[in-house]
Coordinates of C-alpha atoms and ligand atoms in Angstrom, one line a residue:
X68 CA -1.2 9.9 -23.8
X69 CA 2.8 8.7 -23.3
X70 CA 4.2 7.5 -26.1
X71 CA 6.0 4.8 -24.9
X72 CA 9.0 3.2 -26.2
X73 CA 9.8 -0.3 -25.5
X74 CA 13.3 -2.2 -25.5
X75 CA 13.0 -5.6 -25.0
X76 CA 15.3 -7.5 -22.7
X77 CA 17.6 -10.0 -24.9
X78 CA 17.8 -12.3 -22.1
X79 CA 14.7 -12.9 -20.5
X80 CA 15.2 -14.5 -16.7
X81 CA 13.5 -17.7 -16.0
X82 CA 10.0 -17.2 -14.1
X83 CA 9.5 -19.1 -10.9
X84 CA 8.8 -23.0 -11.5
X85 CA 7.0 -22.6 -7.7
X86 CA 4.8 -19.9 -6.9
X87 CA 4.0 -20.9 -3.6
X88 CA 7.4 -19.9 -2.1
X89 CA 7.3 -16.2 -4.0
X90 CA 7.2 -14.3 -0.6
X91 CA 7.1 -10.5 -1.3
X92 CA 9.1 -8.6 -3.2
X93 CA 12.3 -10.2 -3.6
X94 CA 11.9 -11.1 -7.2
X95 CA 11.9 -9.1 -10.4
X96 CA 10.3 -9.1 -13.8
X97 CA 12.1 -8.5 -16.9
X98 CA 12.0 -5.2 -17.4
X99 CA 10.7 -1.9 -15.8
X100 CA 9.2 1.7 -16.9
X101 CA 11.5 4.9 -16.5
X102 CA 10.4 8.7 -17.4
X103 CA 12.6 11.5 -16.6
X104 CA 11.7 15.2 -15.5
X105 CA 13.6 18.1 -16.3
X106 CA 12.7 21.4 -15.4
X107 CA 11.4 23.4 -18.2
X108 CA 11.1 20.3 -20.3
X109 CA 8.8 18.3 -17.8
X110 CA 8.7 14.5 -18.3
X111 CA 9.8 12.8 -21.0
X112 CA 11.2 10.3 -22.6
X113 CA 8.6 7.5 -21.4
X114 CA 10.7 3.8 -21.9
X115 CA 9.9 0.0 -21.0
X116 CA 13.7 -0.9 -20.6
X117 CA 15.2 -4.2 -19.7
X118 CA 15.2 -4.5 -15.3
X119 CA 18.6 -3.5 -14.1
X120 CA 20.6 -1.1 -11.9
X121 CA 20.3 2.4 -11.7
X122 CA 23.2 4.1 -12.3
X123 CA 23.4 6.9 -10.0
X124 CA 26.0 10.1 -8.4
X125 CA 26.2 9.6 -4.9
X126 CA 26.2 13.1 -4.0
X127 CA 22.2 12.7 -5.7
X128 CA 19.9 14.2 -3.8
X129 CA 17.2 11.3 -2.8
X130 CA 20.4 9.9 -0.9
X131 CA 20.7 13.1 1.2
X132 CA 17.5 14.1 1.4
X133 CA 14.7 11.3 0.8
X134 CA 12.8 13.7 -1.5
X135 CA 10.3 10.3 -3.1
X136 CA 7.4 9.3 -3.1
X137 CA 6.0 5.8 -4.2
X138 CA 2.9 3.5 -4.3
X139 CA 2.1 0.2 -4.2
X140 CA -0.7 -2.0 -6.3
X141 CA -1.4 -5.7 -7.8
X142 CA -2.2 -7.1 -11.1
X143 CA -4.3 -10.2 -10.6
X144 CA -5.2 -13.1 -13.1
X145 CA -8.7 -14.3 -13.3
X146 CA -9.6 -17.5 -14.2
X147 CA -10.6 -16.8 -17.9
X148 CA -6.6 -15.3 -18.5
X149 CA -7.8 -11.7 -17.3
X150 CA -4.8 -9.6 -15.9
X151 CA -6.3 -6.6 -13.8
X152 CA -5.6 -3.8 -12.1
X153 CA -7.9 -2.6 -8.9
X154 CA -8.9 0.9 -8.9
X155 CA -5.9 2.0 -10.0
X156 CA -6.9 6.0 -11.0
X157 CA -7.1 5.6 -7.0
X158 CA -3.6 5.5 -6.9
X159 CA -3.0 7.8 -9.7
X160 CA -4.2 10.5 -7.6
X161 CA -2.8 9.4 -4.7
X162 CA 0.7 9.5 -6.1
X163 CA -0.3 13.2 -7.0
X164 CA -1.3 14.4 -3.6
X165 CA 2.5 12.7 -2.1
X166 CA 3.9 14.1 -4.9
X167 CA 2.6 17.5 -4.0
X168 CA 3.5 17.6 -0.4
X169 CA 7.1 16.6 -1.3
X170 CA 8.0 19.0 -3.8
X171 CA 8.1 16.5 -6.9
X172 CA 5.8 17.7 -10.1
X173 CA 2.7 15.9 -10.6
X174 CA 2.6 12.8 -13.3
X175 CA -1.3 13.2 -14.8
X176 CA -3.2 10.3 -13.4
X177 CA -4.2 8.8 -17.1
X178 CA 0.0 8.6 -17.7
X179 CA 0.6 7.4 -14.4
X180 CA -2.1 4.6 -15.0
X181 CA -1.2 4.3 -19.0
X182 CA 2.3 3.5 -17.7
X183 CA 1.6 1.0 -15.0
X184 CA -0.9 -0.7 -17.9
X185 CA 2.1 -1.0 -20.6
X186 CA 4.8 -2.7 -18.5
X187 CA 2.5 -5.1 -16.8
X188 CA 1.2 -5.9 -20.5
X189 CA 5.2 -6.3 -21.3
X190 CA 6.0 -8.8 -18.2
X191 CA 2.3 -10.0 -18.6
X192 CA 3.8 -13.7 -18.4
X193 CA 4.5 -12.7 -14.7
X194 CA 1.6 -12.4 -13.3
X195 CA 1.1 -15.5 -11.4
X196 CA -1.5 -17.9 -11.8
X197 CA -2.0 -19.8 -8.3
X198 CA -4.8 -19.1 -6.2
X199 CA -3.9 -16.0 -4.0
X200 CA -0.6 -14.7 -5.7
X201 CA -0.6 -11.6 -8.0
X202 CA 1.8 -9.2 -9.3
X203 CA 2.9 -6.4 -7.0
X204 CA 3.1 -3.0 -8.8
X205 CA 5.7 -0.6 -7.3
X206 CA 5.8 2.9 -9.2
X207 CA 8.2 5.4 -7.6
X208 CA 9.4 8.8 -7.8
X209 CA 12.9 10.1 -6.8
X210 CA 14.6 13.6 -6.7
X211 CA 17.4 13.2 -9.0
X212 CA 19.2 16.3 -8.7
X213 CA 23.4 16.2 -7.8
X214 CA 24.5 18.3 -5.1
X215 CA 24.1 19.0 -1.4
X216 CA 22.0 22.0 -1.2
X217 CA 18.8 21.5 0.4
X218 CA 15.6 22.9 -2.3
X219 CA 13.3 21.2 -4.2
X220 CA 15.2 19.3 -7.4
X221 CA 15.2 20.1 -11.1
X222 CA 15.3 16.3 -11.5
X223 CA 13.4 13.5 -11.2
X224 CA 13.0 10.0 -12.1
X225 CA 9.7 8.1 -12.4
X226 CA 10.5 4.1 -12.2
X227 CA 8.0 1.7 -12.0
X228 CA 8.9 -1.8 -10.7
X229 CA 6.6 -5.3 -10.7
X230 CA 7.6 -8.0 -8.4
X231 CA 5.3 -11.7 -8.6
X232 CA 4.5 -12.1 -5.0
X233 CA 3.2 -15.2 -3.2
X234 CA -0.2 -15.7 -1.1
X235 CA -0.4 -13.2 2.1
X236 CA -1.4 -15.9 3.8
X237 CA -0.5 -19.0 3.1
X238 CA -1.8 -20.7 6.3
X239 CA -4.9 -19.0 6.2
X240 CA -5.7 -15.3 7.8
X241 CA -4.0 -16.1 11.5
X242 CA -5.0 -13.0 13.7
X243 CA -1.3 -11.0 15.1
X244 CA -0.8 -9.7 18.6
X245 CA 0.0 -6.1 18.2
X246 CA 1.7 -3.3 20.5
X247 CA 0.2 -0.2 21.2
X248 CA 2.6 2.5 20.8
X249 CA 3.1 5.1 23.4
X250 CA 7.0 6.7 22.6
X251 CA 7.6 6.8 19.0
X252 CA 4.9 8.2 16.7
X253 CA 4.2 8.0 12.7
X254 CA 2.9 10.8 11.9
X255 CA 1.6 14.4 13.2
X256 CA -0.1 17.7 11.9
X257 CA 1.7 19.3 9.3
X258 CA 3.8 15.9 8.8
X259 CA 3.6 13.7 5.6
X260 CA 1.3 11.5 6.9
X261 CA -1.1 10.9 4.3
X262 CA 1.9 10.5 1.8
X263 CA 3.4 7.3 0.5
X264 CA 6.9 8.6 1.0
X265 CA 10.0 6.4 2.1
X266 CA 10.7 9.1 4.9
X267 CA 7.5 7.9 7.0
X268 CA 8.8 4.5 6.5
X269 CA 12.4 4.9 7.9
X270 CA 11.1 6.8 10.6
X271 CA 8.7 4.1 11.4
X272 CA 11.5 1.2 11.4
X273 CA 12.7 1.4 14.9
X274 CA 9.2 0.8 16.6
X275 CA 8.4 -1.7 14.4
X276 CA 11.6 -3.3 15.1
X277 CA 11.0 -3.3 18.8
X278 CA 7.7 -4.7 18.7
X279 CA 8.6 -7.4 17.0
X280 CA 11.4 -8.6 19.3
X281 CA 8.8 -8.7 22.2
X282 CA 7.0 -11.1 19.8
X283 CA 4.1 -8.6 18.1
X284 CA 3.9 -8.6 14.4
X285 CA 3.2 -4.8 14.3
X286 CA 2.9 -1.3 16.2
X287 CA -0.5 0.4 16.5
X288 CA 0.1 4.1 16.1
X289 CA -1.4 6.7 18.3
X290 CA -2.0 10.1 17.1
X291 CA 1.4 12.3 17.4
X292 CA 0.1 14.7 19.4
X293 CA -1.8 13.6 22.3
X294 CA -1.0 10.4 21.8
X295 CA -4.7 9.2 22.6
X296 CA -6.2 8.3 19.9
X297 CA -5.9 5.2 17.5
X298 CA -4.6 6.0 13.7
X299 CA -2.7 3.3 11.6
X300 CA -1.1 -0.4 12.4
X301 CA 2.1 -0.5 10.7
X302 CA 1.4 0.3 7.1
X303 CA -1.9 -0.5 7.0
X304 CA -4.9 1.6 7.8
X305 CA -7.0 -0.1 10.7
X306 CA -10.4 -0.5 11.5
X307 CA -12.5 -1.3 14.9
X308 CA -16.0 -3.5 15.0
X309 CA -17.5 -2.3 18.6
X310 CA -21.0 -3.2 19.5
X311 CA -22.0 -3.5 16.3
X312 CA -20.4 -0.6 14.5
X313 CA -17.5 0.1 12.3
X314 CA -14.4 2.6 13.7
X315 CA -11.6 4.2 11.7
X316 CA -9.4 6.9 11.7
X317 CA -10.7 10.0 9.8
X318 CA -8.0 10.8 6.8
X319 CA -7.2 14.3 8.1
X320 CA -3.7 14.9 7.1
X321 CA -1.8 11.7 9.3
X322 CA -3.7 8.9 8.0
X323 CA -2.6 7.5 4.5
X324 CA -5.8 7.6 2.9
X325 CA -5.8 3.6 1.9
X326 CA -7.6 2.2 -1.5
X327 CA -8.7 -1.4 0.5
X328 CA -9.6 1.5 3.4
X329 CA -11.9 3.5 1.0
X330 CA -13.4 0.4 -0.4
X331 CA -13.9 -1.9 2.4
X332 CA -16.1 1.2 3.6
X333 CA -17.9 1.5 0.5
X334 CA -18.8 -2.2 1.1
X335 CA -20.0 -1.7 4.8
X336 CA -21.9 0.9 4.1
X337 CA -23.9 -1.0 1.1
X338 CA -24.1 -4.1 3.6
X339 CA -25.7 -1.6 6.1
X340 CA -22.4 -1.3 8.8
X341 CA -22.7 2.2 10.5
X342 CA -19.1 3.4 9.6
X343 CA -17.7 6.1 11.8
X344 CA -14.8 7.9 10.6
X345 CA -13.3 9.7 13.4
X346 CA -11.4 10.1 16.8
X347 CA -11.1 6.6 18.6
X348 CA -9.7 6.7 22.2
X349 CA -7.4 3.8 22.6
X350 CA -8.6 4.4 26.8
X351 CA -12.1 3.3 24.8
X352 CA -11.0 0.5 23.0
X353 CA -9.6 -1.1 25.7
X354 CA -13.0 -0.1 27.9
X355 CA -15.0 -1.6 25.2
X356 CA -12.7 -4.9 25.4
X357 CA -13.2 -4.8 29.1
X358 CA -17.0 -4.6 28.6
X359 CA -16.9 -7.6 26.3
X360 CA -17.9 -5.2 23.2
X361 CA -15.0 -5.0 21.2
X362 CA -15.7 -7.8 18.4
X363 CA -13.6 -7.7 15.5
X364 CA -10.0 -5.5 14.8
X365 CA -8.7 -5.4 11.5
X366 CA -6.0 -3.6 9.6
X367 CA -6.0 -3.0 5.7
X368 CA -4.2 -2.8 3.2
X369 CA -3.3 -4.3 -0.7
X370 CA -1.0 -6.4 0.5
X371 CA -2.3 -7.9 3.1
X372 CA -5.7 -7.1 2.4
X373 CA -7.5 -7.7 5.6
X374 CA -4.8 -8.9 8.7
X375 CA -7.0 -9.2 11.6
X376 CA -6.3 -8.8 15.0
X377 CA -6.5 -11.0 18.1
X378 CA -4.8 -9.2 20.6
X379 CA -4.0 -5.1 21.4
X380 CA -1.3 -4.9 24.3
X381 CA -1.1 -0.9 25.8
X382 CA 0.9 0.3 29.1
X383 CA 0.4 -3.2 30.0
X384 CA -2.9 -4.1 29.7
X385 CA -3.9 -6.4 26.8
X386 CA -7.3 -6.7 25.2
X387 CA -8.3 -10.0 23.6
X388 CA -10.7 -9.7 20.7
X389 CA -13.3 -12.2 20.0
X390 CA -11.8 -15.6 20.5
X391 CA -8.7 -15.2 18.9
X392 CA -10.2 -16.2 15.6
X393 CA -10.8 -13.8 12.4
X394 CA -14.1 -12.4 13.2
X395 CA -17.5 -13.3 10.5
X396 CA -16.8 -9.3 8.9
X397 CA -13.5 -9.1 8.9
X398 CA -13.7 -12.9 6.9
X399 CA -16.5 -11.8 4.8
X400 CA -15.0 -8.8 3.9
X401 CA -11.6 -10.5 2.8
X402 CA -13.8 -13.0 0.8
X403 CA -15.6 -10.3 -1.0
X404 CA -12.4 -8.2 -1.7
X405 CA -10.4 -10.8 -3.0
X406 CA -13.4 -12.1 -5.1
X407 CA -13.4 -9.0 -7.0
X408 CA -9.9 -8.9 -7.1
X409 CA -9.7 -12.2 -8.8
X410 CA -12.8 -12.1 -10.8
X411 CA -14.7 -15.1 -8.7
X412 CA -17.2 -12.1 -7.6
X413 CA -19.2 -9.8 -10.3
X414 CA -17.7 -6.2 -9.4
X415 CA -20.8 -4.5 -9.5
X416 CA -19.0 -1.3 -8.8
X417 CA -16.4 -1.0 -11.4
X418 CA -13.3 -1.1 -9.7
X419 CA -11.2 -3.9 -11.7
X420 CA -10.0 -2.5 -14.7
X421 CA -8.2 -5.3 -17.5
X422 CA -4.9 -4.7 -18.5
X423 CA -5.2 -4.4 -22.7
X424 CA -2.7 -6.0 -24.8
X425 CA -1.0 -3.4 -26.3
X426 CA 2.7 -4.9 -27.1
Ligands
PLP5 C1 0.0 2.0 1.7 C2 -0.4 2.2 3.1 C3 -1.7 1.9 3.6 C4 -2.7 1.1 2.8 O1 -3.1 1.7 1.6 P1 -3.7 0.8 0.5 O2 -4.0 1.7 -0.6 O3 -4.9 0.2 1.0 O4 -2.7 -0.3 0.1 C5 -2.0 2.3 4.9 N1 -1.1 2.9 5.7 C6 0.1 3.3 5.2 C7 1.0 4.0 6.1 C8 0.5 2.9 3.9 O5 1.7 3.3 3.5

């Protein structure tokens, strides 16, 4: 257990009078969770501060060397006044499995979830209350160290962040267009794939970028290899319904092993889907498109949830899915997600866990 210290902020901002124009992430709450790491003293001093700027020496290693890690989550208000979390040990150990790969000591799961628990208790008043918008939880993790050496640092600082963030969709789930890949690629073998770490995000920027000037809303990633075989759409895992069965990309090392990934399977498989978790040719997807069997596309992820797909556009050749509409699973599946999420569905499996008042 962290024993927490919390400074309340003297001015507290005004909250949003409209919550349908929130968009994502571009406001704050009032105040934010810091712990520091020190080697030999691990982490300490656990603190709910006001929300303001870090003060920081530019010669800091996270500014050289993009040694951090981070995660991303939502607090969501029920109907009866609930604020939840979703499965949130399932980022705990998440952040513990990036945190291993990039060198930065591992915060225990029950203080990285403890933590996350307090400050959305603190900024509790933030978490909207219109239909679709929740609070987006962003806990981080930065090498802290100053100096230009290259090694693992003797610093760090845990932050956590919460940001009131509007509807994903706000004109209903309209399937994207996206662009196969075939230059740049996300991940590979021995990579950081399967880390949240800003590193695989700035490296992913320029593809993204390109894509979206030819008019796609994202980049489907091929493996880094052979560059054959389907993996991630932007930052969201992604998942293939082809003559009647489920398709994703096994989490082997250069697929970020997603929460709504792990639990939308977890709801196939009760629901009776065969799921296969494994190599997909994208030469197969597009066969299957040719052969009128590719049905539904989808990628996931917490913020989006489900974003499905209408359109896949390789070398050239573009495969329509369905008719251009969200397909009946990738709907039902958003309904069912959500309605846990929100508390209109009983969670039968105990993944929503209520934030305690503790402040
Ligand atoms: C965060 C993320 C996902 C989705 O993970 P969730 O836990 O479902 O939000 C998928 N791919 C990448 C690259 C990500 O960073």
């Amino acid at each position: 257990m962290l024993d927490i210290k919390v400074t309340r902020t003297a001015t507290p901002k005004a909250k949003p009078a409209d919550e349908n124009h929130l968009g994502f992430g571009k406001i704050f709450t009032d105040h934010m969770f810091l712990m520091d790491y020190t080697e030999g003293e691990g982490w300490h001093d656990p603190r709910i501060v006001p929300y303001a700027p870090l003060p920081l020496d530019p010669a800091t290693v996270v500014f050289h060397y993009a040694q951090e890690i981070f995660e991303g989550m939502k607090a969501y208000r029920t109907a009866d006044g609930t604020v939840q979390l979703f499965r949130p040990d399932c980022n705990a150990n998440r952040f513990q499995d990036s945190a291993d790969r990039l060198c930065i000591p591992r915060i225990p799961a029950d203080d990285f979830v403890q933590a996350v628990e307090a400050l959305v208790d603190v900024d509790r008043d933030w978490v909207p209350y219109s239909d679709g918008a929740s609070l987006y939880i962003r806990p981080f993790c930065f090498a802290n160290d100053v100096g230009l050496g290259v090694h693992a640092s003797k610093h760090y600082i845990f932050c956590i962040i919460c940001s009131p963030s509007g509807a994903y969709y706000a004109e209903g789930l309209d399937p994207v267009r996206i662009y196969v890949e075939d230059e740049y690629i996300r991940a590979a073998p021995g990579l950081t794939g399967f880390t949240k770490c800003g590193g695989n995000y700035a490296a992913s920027i320029k593809a993204g970028e390109l894509a979206e000037e030819q008019g796609f809303s994202q980049v489907l990633w091929l493996d880094g290899v052979e560059k054959k075989y389907v993996e991630e759409v932007g930052s969201m895992n992604i998942m293939f319904k082809i003559d009647g069965k489920i398709y994703t990309a096994a989490c082997t090392g250069t697929v970020l092993p997603g929460v709504t990934r792990r639990s939308i399977i977890e709801l196939l498989r009760d629901w009776g889907y065969e799921v296969v978790e494994g190599k997909l040719a994208i030469a197969d997807v597009m066969q299957a498109a040719r052969e009128g069997k590719l049905e539904e596309v989808f990628g996931t992820g917490t913020a989006a949830v489900v974003s499905p797909v209408k359109e896949l556009d390789w070398k050239g050749e573009q495969a329509l899915i369905g008719d251009g509409k969200i397909g009946a699973l990738t709907q039902k599946l958003y309904d069912t997600l959500t309605g846990i999420q929100w508390g209109k569905l009983p969670d039968t499996k105990g993944w929503t866990v209520p934030v305690k008042k503790m402040f």
